[in-house]
PDB file of C-alpha atoms in Angstrom:
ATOM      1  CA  UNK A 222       0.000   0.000   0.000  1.00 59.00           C
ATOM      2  CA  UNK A 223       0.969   3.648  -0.944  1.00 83.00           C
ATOM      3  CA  UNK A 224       1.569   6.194   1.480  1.00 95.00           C
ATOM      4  CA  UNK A 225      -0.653   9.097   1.145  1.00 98.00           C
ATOM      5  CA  UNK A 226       0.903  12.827   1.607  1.00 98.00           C
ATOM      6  CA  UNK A 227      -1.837  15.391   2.496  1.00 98.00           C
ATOM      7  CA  UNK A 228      -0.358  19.004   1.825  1.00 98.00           C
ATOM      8  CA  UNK A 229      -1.868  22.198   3.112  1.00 98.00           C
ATOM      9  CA  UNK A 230      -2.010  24.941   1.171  1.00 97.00           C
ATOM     10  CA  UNK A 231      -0.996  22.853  -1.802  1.00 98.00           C
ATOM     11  CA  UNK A 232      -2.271  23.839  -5.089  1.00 98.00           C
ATOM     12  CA  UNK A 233      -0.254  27.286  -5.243  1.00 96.00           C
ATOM     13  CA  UNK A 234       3.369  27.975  -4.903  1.00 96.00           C
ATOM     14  CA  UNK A 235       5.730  26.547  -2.382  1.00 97.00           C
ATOM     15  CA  UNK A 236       2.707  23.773  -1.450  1.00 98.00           C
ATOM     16  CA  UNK A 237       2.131  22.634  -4.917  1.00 98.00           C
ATOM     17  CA  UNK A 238       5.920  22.046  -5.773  1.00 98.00           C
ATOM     18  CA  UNK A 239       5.674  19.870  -2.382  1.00 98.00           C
ATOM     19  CA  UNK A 240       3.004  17.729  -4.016  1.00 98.00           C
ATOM     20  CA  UNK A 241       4.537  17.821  -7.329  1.00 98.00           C
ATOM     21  CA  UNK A 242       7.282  16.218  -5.743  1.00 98.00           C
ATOM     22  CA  UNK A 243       5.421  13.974  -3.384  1.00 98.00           C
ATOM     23  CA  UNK A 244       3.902  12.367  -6.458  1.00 98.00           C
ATOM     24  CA  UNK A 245       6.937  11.931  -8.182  1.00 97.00           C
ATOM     25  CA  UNK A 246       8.175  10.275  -5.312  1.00 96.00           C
ATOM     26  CA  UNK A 247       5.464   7.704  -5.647  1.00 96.00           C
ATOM     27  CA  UNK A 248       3.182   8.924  -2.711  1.00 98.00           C
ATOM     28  CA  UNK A 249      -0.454   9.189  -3.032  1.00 98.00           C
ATOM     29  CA  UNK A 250      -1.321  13.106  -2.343  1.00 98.00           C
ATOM     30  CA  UNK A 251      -3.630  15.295  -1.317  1.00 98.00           C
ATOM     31  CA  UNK A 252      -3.859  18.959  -1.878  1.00 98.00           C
ATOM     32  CA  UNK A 253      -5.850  21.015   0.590  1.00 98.00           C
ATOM     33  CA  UNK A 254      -6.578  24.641  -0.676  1.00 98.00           C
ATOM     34  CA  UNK A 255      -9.285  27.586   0.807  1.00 97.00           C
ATOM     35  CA  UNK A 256     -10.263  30.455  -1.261  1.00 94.00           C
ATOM     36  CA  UNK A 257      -9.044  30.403  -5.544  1.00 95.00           C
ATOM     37  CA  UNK A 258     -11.319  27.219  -6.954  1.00 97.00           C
ATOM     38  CA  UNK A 259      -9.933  28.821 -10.455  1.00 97.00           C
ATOM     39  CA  UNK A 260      -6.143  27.842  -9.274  1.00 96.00           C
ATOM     40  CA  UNK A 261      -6.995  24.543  -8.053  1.00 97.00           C
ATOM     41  CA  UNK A 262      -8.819  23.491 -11.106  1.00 97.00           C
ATOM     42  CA  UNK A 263      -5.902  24.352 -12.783  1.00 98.00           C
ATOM     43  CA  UNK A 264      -3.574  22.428 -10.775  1.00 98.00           C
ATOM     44  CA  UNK A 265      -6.180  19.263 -10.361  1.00 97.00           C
ATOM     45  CA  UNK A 266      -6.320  19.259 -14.241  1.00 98.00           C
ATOM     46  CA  UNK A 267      -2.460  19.706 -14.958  1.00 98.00           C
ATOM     47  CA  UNK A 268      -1.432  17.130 -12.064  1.00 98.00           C
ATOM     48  CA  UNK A 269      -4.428  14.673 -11.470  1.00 98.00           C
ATOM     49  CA  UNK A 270      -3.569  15.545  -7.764  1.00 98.00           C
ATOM     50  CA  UNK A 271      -6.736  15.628  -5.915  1.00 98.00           C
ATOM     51  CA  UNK A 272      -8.173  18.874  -4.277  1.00 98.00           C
ATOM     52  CA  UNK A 273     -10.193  19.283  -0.908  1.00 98.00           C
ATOM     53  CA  UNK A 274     -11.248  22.950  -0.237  1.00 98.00           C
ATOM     54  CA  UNK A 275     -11.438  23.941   3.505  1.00 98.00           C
ATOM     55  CA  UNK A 276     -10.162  26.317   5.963  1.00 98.00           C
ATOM     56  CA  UNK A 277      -7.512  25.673   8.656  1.00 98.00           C
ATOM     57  CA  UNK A 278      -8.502  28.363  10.446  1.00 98.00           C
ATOM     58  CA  UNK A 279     -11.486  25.580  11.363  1.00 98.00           C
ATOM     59  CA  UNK A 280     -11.305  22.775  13.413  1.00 98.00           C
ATOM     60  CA  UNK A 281     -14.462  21.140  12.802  1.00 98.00           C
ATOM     61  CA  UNK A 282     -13.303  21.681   8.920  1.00 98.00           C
ATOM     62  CA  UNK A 283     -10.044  20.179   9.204  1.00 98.00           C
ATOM     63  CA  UNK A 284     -11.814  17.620  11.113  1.00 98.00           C
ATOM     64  CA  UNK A 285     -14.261  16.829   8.357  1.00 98.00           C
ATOM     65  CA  UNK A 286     -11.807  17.155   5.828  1.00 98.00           C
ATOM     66  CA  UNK A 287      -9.478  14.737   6.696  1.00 98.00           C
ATOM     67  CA  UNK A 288     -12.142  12.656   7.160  1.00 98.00           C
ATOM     68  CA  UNK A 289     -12.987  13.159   3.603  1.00 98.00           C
ATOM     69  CA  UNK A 290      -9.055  12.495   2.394  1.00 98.00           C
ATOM     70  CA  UNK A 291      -8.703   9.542   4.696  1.00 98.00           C
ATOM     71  CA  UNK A 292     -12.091   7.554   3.111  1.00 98.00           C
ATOM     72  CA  UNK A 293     -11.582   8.547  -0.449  1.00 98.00           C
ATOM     73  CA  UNK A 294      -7.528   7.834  -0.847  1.00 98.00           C
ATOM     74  CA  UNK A 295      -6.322   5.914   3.024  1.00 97.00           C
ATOM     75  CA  UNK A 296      -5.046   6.803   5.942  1.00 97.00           C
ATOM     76  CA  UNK A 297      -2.898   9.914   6.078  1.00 98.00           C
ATOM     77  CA  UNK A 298       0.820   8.646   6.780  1.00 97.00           C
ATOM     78  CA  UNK A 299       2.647  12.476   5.788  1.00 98.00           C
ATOM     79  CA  UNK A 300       0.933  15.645   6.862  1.00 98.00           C
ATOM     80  CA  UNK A 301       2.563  18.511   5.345  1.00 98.00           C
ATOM     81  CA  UNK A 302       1.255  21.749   7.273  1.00 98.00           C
ATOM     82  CA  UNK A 303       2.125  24.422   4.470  1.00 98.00           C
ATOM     83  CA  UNK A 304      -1.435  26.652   4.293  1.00 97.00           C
ATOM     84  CA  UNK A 305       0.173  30.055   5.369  1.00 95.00           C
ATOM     85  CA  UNK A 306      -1.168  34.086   4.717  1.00 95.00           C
ATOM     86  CA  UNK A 307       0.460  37.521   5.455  1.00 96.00           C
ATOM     87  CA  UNK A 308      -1.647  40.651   6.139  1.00 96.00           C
ATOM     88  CA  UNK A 309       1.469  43.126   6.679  1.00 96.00           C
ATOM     89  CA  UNK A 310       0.887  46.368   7.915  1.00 96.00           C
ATOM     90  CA  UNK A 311       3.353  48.537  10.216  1.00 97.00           C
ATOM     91  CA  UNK A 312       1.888  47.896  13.388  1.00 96.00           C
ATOM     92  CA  UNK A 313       0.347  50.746  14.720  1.00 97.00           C
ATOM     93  CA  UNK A 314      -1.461  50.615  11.855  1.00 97.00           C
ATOM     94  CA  UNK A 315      -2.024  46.862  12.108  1.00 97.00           C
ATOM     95  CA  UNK A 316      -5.720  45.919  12.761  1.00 97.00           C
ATOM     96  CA  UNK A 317      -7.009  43.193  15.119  1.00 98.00           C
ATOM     97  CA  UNK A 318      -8.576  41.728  12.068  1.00 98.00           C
ATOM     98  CA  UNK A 319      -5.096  41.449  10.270  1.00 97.00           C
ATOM     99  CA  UNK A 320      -3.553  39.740  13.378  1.00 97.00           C
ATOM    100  CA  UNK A 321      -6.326  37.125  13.891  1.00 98.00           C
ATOM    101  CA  UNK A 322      -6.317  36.405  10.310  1.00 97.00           C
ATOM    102  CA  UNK A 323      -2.729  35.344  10.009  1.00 98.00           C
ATOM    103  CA  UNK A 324      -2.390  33.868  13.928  1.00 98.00           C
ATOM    104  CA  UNK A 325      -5.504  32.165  12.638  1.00 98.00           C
ATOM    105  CA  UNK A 326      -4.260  30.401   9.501  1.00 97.00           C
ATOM    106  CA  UNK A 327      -0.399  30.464   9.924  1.00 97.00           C
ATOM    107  CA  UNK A 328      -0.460  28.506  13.908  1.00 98.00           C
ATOM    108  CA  UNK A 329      -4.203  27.971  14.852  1.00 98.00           C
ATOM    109  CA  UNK A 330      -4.059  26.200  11.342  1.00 98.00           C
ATOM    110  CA  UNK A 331      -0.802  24.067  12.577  1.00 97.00           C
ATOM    111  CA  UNK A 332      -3.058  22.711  15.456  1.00 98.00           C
ATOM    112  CA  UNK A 333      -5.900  21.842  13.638  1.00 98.00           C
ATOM    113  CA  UNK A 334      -4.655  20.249  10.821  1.00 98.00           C
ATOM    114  CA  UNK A 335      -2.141  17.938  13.629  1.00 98.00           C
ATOM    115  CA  UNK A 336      -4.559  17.571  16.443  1.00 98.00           C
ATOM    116  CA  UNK A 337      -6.658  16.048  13.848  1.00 98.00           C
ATOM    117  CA  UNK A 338      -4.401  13.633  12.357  1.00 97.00           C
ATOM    118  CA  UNK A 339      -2.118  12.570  15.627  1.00 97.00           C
ATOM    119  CA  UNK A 340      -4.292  10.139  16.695  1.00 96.00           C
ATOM    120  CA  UNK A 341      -4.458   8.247  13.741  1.00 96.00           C
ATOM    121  CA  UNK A 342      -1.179   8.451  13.300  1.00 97.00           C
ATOM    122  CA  UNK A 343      -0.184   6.990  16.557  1.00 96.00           C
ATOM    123  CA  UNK A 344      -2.886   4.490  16.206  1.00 96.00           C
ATOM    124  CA  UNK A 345      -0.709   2.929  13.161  1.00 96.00           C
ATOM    125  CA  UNK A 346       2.585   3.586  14.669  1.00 96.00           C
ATOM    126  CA  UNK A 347       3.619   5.818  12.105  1.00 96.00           C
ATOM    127  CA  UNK A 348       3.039   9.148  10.834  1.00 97.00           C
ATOM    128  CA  UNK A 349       5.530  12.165   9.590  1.00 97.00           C
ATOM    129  CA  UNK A 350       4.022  15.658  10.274  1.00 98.00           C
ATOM    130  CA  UNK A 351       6.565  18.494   8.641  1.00 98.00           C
ATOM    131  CA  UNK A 352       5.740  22.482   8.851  1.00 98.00           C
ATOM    132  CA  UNK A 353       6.750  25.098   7.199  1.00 96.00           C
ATOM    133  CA  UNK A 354       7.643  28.125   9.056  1.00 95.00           C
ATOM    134  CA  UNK A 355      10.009  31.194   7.726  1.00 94.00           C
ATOM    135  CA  UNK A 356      13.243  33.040   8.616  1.00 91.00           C
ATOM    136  CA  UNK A 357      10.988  35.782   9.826  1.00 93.00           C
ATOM    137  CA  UNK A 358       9.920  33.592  12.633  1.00 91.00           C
ATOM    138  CA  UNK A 359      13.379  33.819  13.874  1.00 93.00           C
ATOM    139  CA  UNK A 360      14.403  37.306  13.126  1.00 94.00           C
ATOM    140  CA  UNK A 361      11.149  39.302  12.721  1.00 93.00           C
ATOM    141  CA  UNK A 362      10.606  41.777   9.849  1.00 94.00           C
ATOM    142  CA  UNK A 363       9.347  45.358   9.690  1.00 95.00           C
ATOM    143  CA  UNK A 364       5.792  45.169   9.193  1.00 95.00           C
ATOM    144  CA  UNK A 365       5.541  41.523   9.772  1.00 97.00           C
ATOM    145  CA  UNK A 366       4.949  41.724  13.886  1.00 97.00           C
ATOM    146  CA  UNK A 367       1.603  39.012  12.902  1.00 97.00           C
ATOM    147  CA  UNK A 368       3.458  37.053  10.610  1.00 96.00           C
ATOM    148  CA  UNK A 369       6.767  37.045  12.399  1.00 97.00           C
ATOM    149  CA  UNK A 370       5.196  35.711  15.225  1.00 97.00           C
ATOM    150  CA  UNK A 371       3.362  32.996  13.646  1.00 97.00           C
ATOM    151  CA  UNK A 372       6.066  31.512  12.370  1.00 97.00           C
ATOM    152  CA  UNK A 373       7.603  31.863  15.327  1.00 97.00           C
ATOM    153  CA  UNK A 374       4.734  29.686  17.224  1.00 97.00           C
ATOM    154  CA  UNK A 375       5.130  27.210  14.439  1.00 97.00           C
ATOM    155  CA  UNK A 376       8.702  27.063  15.468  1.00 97.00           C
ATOM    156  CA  UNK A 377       8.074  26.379  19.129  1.00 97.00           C
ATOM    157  CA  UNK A 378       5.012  24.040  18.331  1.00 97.00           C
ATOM    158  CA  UNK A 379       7.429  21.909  16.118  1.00 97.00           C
ATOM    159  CA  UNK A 380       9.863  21.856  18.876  1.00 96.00           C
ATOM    160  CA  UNK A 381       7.261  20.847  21.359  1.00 96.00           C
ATOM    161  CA  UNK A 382       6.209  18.271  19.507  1.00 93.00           C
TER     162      UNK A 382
END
């Protein structure tokens, strides 16, 4: 039996290189995407990857949606937690809105999307779990204060773990 990769955030950029490259290595993959249909159309059609829409920012949807992965293609043996926004703004300028938003999707995301899958995973004795964080989560970045420390809770949650 295959292994099957689910990748957050995968049908644009960084996240659908990661499942290009997943498939090429032979896994079965998922690509979990939120908001542009149009781009994941495009990259269902050009890759035959499959496509789940749903937000991270939701438990109950990651909970659903990993349901929906899991009884369609198997049990999810590689998470990749990729899904990731910026709303930058210097931060007196910054909105609550803006923070919540990326805090929301960036680590609130992180714990959905594992939380959801970790007891499966330790169920079968196996499981690999990889997030993506930035530099900025280390070193901060003028008009980044939400997204800096994001990725900066990704980097302690990934430690913790």
């Amino acid at each position: 039996m295959k292994n099957v990769a689910l990748v957050t955030g995968g049908t644009r950029g960084i996240g659908a290189a990661i499942c290009k490259a997943l498939k090429d290595e032979g896994y079965i993959v998922a690509a979990n995407f939120n908001s542009n249909d149009d781009a994941a159309e495009k990259f269902r059609e050009e890759t035959s990857i499959p496509t789940y829409k749903w937000s991270v920012k939701s438990y109950e949807q990651c909970e659903l949606g990993i349901a929906k992965v899991e009884s369609e293609l198997g049990n999810i043996s590689v998470l990749v937690n990729n899904a990731g926004i910026t709303r930058d703004g210097m931060f007196h300028k910054m909105t609550p809105q803006m923070w919540h938003d990326v805090m929301d999707t960036n680590l609130n995301g992180l714990f959905n999307m594992t939380h959801n899958i970790w007891t499966g995973m330790r169920e079968r004795s196996f499981g690999r779990i990889i997030n993506l964080s930035s530099i900025n989560g280390q070193k901060g970045a003028l008009g980044q204060a939400n997204y800096s420390a994001s990725k900066a809770g990704d980097l302690g949650f990934t430690k913790a773990l």
